[in-house]
Amino acid sequence: MICSSCGAEFQAPPKAPKGGKPRSRCDACRSSRAWLDGTTYRNLREQVLREETGCHLCGQPVDKSIQDRADPRVGQVDHVVPVADRPDLANERSNLRLAHRLCNLRKGAGPARGTGRKPVPQRQQCPDCGSYCGPNLPGAMTHWCL
């Protein structure tokens, strides 16, 4: 196989770990922690916090006055393309975006899909029975009374 980080050819194990994906990086790139240059990342993190105002996953504004790092609404810097997949992009400004802590946790270590969370369907009161019904398909309603 060809390493996705350095382009070198390497011998991958015959099969992926149970439930995992096949290796895409050579042993040298897998053990390299060069992307952990703290000063560069801290500077980029501050730049993202200065420049961006909304969560790139849900589209809602991020309250930058929250200081409690455990608060699900606190702003975090998200690696759009996970560091595990592309360590060479770890300190690239174009790969860093602002996200709520909760949105970032929901996304996990995978790439962002679409706009993040799906919107919660709005429930409406059934005109026939007064119970609440939810959308089934676009333009159609599910009526619990039928």
JSON list of C-alpha atoms in Angstrom, two decimals:
[
{"chain": "A", "resi": 1, "resn": "MET", "atom": "CA", "xyz": [0.00, 0.00, 0.00]},
{"chain": "A", "resi": 2, "resn": "ILE", "atom": "CA", "xyz": [0.95, 3.66, -0.32]},
{"chain": "A", "resi": 3, "resn": "CYS", "atom": "CA", "xyz": [1.05, 5.77, 2.87]},
{"chain": "A", "resi": 4, "resn": "SER", "atom": "CA", "xyz": [-1.53, 8.56, 2.78]},
{"chain": "A", "resi": 5, "resn": "SER", "atom": "CA", "xyz": [0.79, 10.87, 4.74]},
{"chain": "A", "resi": 6, "resn": "CYS", "atom": "CA", "xyz": [4.26, 10.49, 3.25]},
{"chain": "A", "resi": 7, "resn": "GLY", "atom": "CA", "xyz": [3.60, 8.56, 0.02]},
{"chain": "A", "resi": 8, "resn": "ALA", "atom": "CA", "xyz": [6.01, 5.74, 0.89]},
{"chain": "A", "resi": 9, "resn": "GLU", "atom": "CA", "xyz": [5.11, 2.16, 0.10]},
{"chain": "A", "resi": 10, "resn": "PHE", "atom": "CA", "xyz": [4.49, -0.08, 3.12]},
{"chain": "A", "resi": 11, "resn": "GLN", "atom": "CA", "xyz": [3.31, -3.59, 3.89]},
{"chain": "A", "resi": 12, "resn": "ALA", "atom": "CA", "xyz": [-0.16, -3.43, 5.48]},
{"chain": "A", "resi": 13, "resn": "PRO", "atom": "CA", "xyz": [-1.56, -6.24, 7.61]},
{"chain": "A", "resi": 14, "resn": "PRO", "atom": "CA", "xyz": [-3.60, -8.73, 5.56]},
{"chain": "A", "resi": 15, "resn": "LYS", "atom": "CA", "xyz": [-6.90, -7.56, 7.09]},
{"chain": "A", "resi": 16, "resn": "ALA", "atom": "CA", "xyz": [-8.23, -4.68, 9.15]},
{"chain": "A", "resi": 17, "resn": "PRO", "atom": "CA", "xyz": [-8.85, -5.06, 12.89]},
{"chain": "A", "resi": 18, "resn": "LYS", "atom": "CA", "xyz": [-12.30, -6.36, 13.75]},
{"chain": "A", "resi": 19, "resn": "GLY", "atom": "CA", "xyz": [-14.79, -3.59, 13.02]},
{"chain": "A", "resi": 20, "resn": "GLY", "atom": "CA", "xyz": [-12.04, -1.20, 11.92]},
{"chain": "A", "resi": 21, "resn": "LYS", "atom": "CA", "xyz": [-10.83, 0.22, 8.67]},
{"chain": "A", "resi": 22, "resn": "PRO", "atom": "CA", "xyz": [-7.63, -0.84, 6.90]},
{"chain": "A", "resi": 23, "resn": "ARG", "atom": "CA", "xyz": [-4.42, 1.04, 7.70]},
{"chain": "A", "resi": 24, "resn": "SER", "atom": "CA", "xyz": [-3.63, 3.94, 5.41]},
{"chain": "A", "resi": 25, "resn": "ARG", "atom": "CA", "xyz": [-0.33, 5.12, 6.96]},
{"chain": "A", "resi": 26, "resn": "CYS", "atom": "CA", "xyz": [3.08, 3.49, 7.37]},
{"chain": "A", "resi": 27, "resn": "ASP", "atom": "CA", "xyz": [4.50, 2.69, 10.82]},
{"chain": "A", "resi": 28, "resn": "ALA", "atom": "CA", "xyz": [6.73, 5.79, 10.80]},
{"chain": "A", "resi": 29, "resn": "CYS", "atom": "CA", "xyz": [3.78, 8.13, 10.13]},
{"chain": "A", "resi": 30, "resn": "ARG", "atom": "CA", "xyz": [1.55, 6.30, 12.60]},
{"chain": "A", "resi": 31, "resn": "SER", "atom": "CA", "xyz": [4.09, 6.82, 15.39]},
{"chain": "A", "resi": 32, "resn": "SER", "atom": "CA", "xyz": [5.01, 10.38, 14.37]},
{"chain": "A", "resi": 33, "resn": "ARG", "atom": "CA", "xyz": [3.55, 13.04, 16.61]},
{"chain": "A", "resi": 34, "resn": "ALA", "atom": "CA", "xyz": [5.06, 15.95, 14.67]},
{"chain": "A", "resi": 35, "resn": "TRP", "atom": "CA", "xyz": [1.60, 17.50, 14.34]},
{"chain": "A", "resi": 36, "resn": "LEU", "atom": "CA", "xyz": [1.60, 18.11, 18.09]},
{"chain": "A", "resi": 37, "resn": "ASP", "atom": "CA", "xyz": [3.54, 21.36, 17.80]},
{"chain": "A", "resi": 38, "resn": "GLY", "atom": "CA", "xyz": [1.71, 23.10, 20.63]},
{"chain": "A", "resi": 39, "resn": "THR", "atom": "CA", "xyz": [2.68, 26.68, 19.82]},
{"chain": "A", "resi": 40, "resn": "THR", "atom": "CA", "xyz": [1.49, 26.51, 16.22]},
{"chain": "A", "resi": 41, "resn": "TYR", "atom": "CA", "xyz": [-1.79, 24.87, 17.22]},
{"chain": "A", "resi": 42, "resn": "ARG", "atom": "CA", "xyz": [-2.44, 27.35, 20.05]},
{"chain": "A", "resi": 43, "resn": "ASN", "atom": "CA", "xyz": [-1.89, 30.28, 17.68]},
{"chain": "A", "resi": 44, "resn": "LEU", "atom": "CA", "xyz": [-4.23, 28.75, 15.09]},
{"chain": "A", "resi": 45, "resn": "ARG", "atom": "CA", "xyz": [-6.80, 28.00, 17.79]},
{"chain": "A", "resi": 46, "resn": "GLU", "atom": "CA", "xyz": [-6.79, 31.64, 18.91]},
{"chain": "A", "resi": 47, "resn": "GLN", "atom": "CA", "xyz": [-7.14, 32.74, 15.28]},
{"chain": "A", "resi": 48, "resn": "VAL", "atom": "CA", "xyz": [-10.18, 30.48, 14.77]},
{"chain": "A", "resi": 49, "resn": "LEU", "atom": "CA", "xyz": [-11.79, 31.75, 17.98]},
{"chain": "A", "resi": 50, "resn": "ARG", "atom": "CA", "xyz": [-11.22, 35.35, 16.85]},
{"chain": "A", "resi": 51, "resn": "GLU", "atom": "CA", "xyz": [-12.42, 34.94, 13.27]},
{"chain": "A", "resi": 52, "resn": "GLU", "atom": "CA", "xyz": [-15.39, 32.59, 13.50]},
{"chain": "A", "resi": 53, "resn": "THR", "atom": "CA", "xyz": [-18.66, 33.14, 15.35]},
{"chain": "A", "resi": 54, "resn": "GLY", "atom": "CA", "xyz": [-20.82, 30.10, 14.61]},
{"chain": "A", "resi": 55, "resn": "CYS", "atom": "CA", "xyz": [-20.57, 26.32, 14.94]},
{"chain": "A", "resi": 56, "resn": "HIS", "atom": "CA", "xyz": [-19.75, 24.84, 11.55]},
{"chain": "A", "resi": 57, "resn": "LEU", "atom": "CA", "xyz": [-21.64, 21.65, 12.45]},
{"chain": "A", "resi": 58, "resn": "CYS", "atom": "CA", "xyz": [-25.03, 23.00, 13.57]},
{"chain": "A", "resi": 59, "resn": "GLY", "atom": "CA", "xyz": [-24.89, 26.58, 12.28]},
{"chain": "A", "resi": 60, "resn": "GLN", "atom": "CA", "xyz": [-25.82, 28.12, 15.65]},
{"chain": "A", "resi": 61, "resn": "PRO", "atom": "CA", "xyz": [-23.78, 30.95, 17.23]},
{"chain": "A", "resi": 62, "resn": "VAL", "atom": "CA", "xyz": [-21.11, 30.02, 19.78]},
{"chain": "A", "resi": 63, "resn": "ASP", "atom": "CA", "xyz": [-21.13, 31.94, 23.07]},
{"chain": "A", "resi": 64, "resn": "LYS", "atom": "CA", "xyz": [-17.44, 32.77, 23.54]},
{"chain": "A", "resi": 65, "resn": "SER", "atom": "CA", "xyz": [-18.02, 34.12, 27.06]},
{"chain": "A", "resi": 66, "resn": "ILE", "atom": "CA", "xyz": [-18.46, 30.57, 28.43]},
{"chain": "A", "resi": 67, "resn": "GLN", "atom": "CA", "xyz": [-15.25, 29.60, 30.24]},
{"chain": "A", "resi": 68, "resn": "ASP", "atom": "CA", "xyz": [-16.29, 26.19, 31.66]},
{"chain": "A", "resi": 69, "resn": "ARG", "atom": "CA", "xyz": [-14.59, 23.69, 29.33]},
{"chain": "A", "resi": 70, "resn": "ALA", "atom": "CA", "xyz": [-17.08, 20.97, 30.34]},
{"chain": "A", "resi": 71, "resn": "ASP", "atom": "CA", "xyz": [-20.08, 23.05, 29.23]},
{"chain": "A", "resi": 72, "resn": "PRO", "atom": "CA", "xyz": [-21.58, 21.49, 26.06]},
{"chain": "A", "resi": 73, "resn": "ARG", "atom": "CA", "xyz": [-22.05, 24.99, 24.55]},
{"chain": "A", "resi": 74, "resn": "VAL", "atom": "CA", "xyz": [-18.41, 26.05, 24.92]},
{"chain": "A", "resi": 75, "resn": "GLY", "atom": "CA", "xyz": [-16.56, 26.70, 21.67]},
{"chain": "A", "resi": 76, "resn": "GLN", "atom": "CA", "xyz": [-13.91, 24.24, 20.55]},
{"chain": "A", "resi": 77, "resn": "VAL", "atom": "CA", "xyz": [-11.71, 24.09, 17.50]},
{"chain": "A", "resi": 78, "resn": "ASP", "atom": "CA", "xyz": [-12.57, 21.06, 15.38]},
{"chain": "A", "resi": 79, "resn": "HIS", "atom": "CA", "xyz": [-10.30, 19.32, 12.89]},
{"chain": "A", "resi": 80, "resn": "VAL", "atom": "CA", "xyz": [-12.62, 18.95, 9.89]},
{"chain": "A", "resi": 81, "resn": "VAL", "atom": "CA", "xyz": [-10.47, 16.15, 8.45]},
{"chain": "A", "resi": 82, "resn": "PRO", "atom": "CA", "xyz": [-9.48, 14.04, 11.48]},
{"chain": "A", "resi": 83, "resn": "VAL", "atom": "CA", "xyz": [-5.83, 14.09, 12.54]},
{"chain": "A", "resi": 84, "resn": "ALA", "atom": "CA", "xyz": [-5.90, 10.29, 12.59]},
{"chain": "A", "resi": 85, "resn": "ASP", "atom": "CA", "xyz": [-6.61, 10.30, 8.85]},
{"chain": "A", "resi": 86, "resn": "ARG", "atom": "CA", "xyz": [-4.42, 13.22, 7.77]},
{"chain": "A", "resi": 87, "resn": "PRO", "atom": "CA", "xyz": [-1.83, 14.27, 10.39]},
{"chain": "A", "resi": 88, "resn": "ASP", "atom": "CA", "xyz": [-0.26, 16.59, 7.79]},
{"chain": "A", "resi": 89, "resn": "LEU", "atom": "CA", "xyz": [-3.40, 18.78, 7.99]},
{"chain": "A", "resi": 90, "resn": "ALA", "atom": "CA", "xyz": [-3.41, 19.03, 11.79]},
{"chain": "A", "resi": 91, "resn": "ASN", "atom": "CA", "xyz": [-1.90, 22.51, 11.84]},
{"chain": "A", "resi": 92, "resn": "GLU", "atom": "CA", "xyz": [-3.52, 23.87, 8.67]},
{"chain": "A", "resi": 93, "resn": "ARG", "atom": "CA", "xyz": [-5.90, 26.79, 9.24]},
{"chain": "A", "resi": 94, "resn": "SER", "atom": "CA", "xyz": [-8.16, 25.54, 6.42]},
{"chain": "A", "resi": 95, "resn": "ASN", "atom": "CA", "xyz": [-8.75, 22.31, 8.39]},
{"chain": "A", "resi": 96, "resn": "LEU", "atom": "CA", "xyz": [-9.75, 24.04, 11.64]},
{"chain": "A", "resi": 97, "resn": "ARG", "atom": "CA", "xyz": [-13.29, 25.27, 12.33]},
{"chain": "A", "resi": 98, "resn": "LEU", "atom": "CA", "xyz": [-15.23, 26.49, 15.33]},
{"chain": "A", "resi": 99, "resn": "ALA", "atom": "CA", "xyz": [-17.74, 24.06, 16.88]},
{"chain": "A", "resi": 100, "resn": "HIS", "atom": "CA", "xyz": [-19.75, 23.62, 20.06]},
{"chain": "A", "resi": 101, "resn": "ARG", "atom": "CA", "xyz": [-18.23, 21.01, 22.38]},
{"chain": "A", "resi": 102, "resn": "LEU", "atom": "CA", "xyz": [-21.41, 18.89, 22.15]},
{"chain": "A", "resi": 103, "resn": "CYS", "atom": "CA", "xyz": [-21.51, 19.07, 18.34]},
{"chain": "A", "resi": 104, "resn": "ASN", "atom": "CA", "xyz": [-17.84, 18.14, 18.18]},
{"chain": "A", "resi": 105, "resn": "LEU", "atom": "CA", "xyz": [-18.40, 15.17, 20.50]},
{"chain": "A", "resi": 106, "resn": "ARG", "atom": "CA", "xyz": [-21.36, 14.01, 18.41]},
{"chain": "A", "resi": 107, "resn": "LYS", "atom": "CA", "xyz": [-19.26, 14.23, 15.26]},
{"chain": "A", "resi": 108, "resn": "GLY", "atom": "CA", "xyz": [-16.55, 12.13, 16.86]},
{"chain": "A", "resi": 109, "resn": "ALA", "atom": "CA", "xyz": [-13.33, 11.31, 15.04]},
{"chain": "A", "resi": 110, "resn": "GLY", "atom": "CA", "xyz": [-14.97, 11.15, 11.63]},
{"chain": "A", "resi": 111, "resn": "PRO", "atom": "CA", "xyz": [-15.31, 13.78, 8.94]},
{"chain": "A", "resi": 112, "resn": "ALA", "atom": "CA", "xyz": [-18.25, 16.19, 9.16]},
{"chain": "A", "resi": 113, "resn": "ARG", "atom": "CA", "xyz": [-21.24, 15.03, 7.17]},
{"chain": "A", "resi": 114, "resn": "GLY", "atom": "CA", "xyz": [-23.59, 17.60, 5.72]},
{"chain": "A", "resi": 115, "resn": "THR", "atom": "CA", "xyz": [-24.44, 20.29, 8.22]},
{"chain": "A", "resi": 116, "resn": "GLY", "atom": "CA", "xyz": [-24.11, 18.13, 11.33]},
{"chain": "A", "resi": 117, "resn": "ARG", "atom": "CA", "xyz": [-27.22, 17.44, 13.35]},
{"chain": "A", "resi": 118, "resn": "LYS", "atom": "CA", "xyz": [-30.50, 16.81, 11.62]},
{"chain": "A", "resi": 119, "resn": "PRO", "atom": "CA", "xyz": [-33.18, 19.37, 12.42]},
{"chain": "A", "resi": 120, "resn": "VAL", "atom": "CA", "xyz": [-35.78, 18.19, 14.90]},
{"chain": "A", "resi": 121, "resn": "PRO", "atom": "CA", "xyz": [-39.10, 17.63, 13.10]},
{"chain": "A", "resi": 122, "resn": "GLN", "atom": "CA", "xyz": [-41.80, 20.03, 14.25]},
{"chain": "A", "resi": 123, "resn": "ARG", "atom": "CA", "xyz": [-44.86, 18.39, 15.76]},
{"chain": "A", "resi": 124, "resn": "GLN", "atom": "CA", "xyz": [-48.26, 19.78, 14.89]},
{"chain": "A", "resi": 125, "resn": "GLN", "atom": "CA", "xyz": [-51.65, 19.36, 16.47]},
{"chain": "A", "resi": 126, "resn": "CYS", "atom": "CA", "xyz": [-54.02, 17.14, 14.46]},
{"chain": "A", "resi": 127, "resn": "PRO", "atom": "CA", "xyz": [-57.08, 19.13, 13.31]},
{"chain": "A", "resi": 128, "resn": "ASP", "atom": "CA", "xyz": [-59.26, 15.99, 13.56]},
{"chain": "A", "resi": 129, "resn": "CYS", "atom": "CA", "xyz": [-58.55, 14.74, 17.08]},
{"chain": "A", "resi": 130, "resn": "GLY", "atom": "CA", "xyz": [-56.36, 17.37, 18.74]},
{"chain": "A", "resi": 131, "resn": "SER", "atom": "CA", "xyz": [-53.45, 14.95, 19.34]},
{"chain": "A", "resi": 132, "resn": "TYR", "atom": "CA", "xyz": [-49.95, 15.81, 18.25]},
{"chain": "A", "resi": 133, "resn": "CYS", "atom": "CA", "xyz": [-48.69, 14.38, 15.00]},
{"chain": "A", "resi": 134, "resn": "GLY", "atom": "CA", "xyz": [-45.24, 14.38, 13.46]},
{"chain": "A", "resi": 135, "resn": "PRO", "atom": "CA", "xyz": [-44.12, 14.68, 9.87]},
{"chain": "A", "resi": 136, "resn": "ASN", "atom": "CA", "xyz": [-43.80, 11.39, 8.04]},
{"chain": "A", "resi": 137, "resn": "LEU", "atom": "CA", "xyz": [-42.79, 12.36, 4.52]},
{"chain": "A", "resi": 138, "resn": "PRO", "atom": "CA", "xyz": [-42.45, 15.79, 2.93]},
{"chain": "A", "resi": 139, "resn": "GLY", "atom": "CA", "xyz": [-45.97, 17.10, 2.42]},
{"chain": "A", "resi": 140, "resn": "ALA", "atom": "CA", "xyz": [-47.61, 14.30, 4.44]},
{"chain": "A", "resi": 141, "resn": "MET", "atom": "CA", "xyz": [-48.50, 14.00, 8.11]},
{"chain": "A", "resi": 142, "resn": "THR", "atom": "CA", "xyz": [-48.68, 10.93, 10.33]},
{"chain": "A", "resi": 143, "resn": "HIS", "atom": "CA", "xyz": [-51.96, 10.97, 12.20]},
{"chain": "A", "resi": 144, "resn": "TRP", "atom": "CA", "xyz": [-51.98, 8.90, 15.36]},
{"chain": "A", "resi": 145, "resn": "CYS", "atom": "CA", "xyz": [-55.77, 8.97, 15.46]},
{"chain": "A", "resi": 146, "resn": "LEU", "atom": "CA", "xyz": [-56.16, 6.96, 12.21]}
]
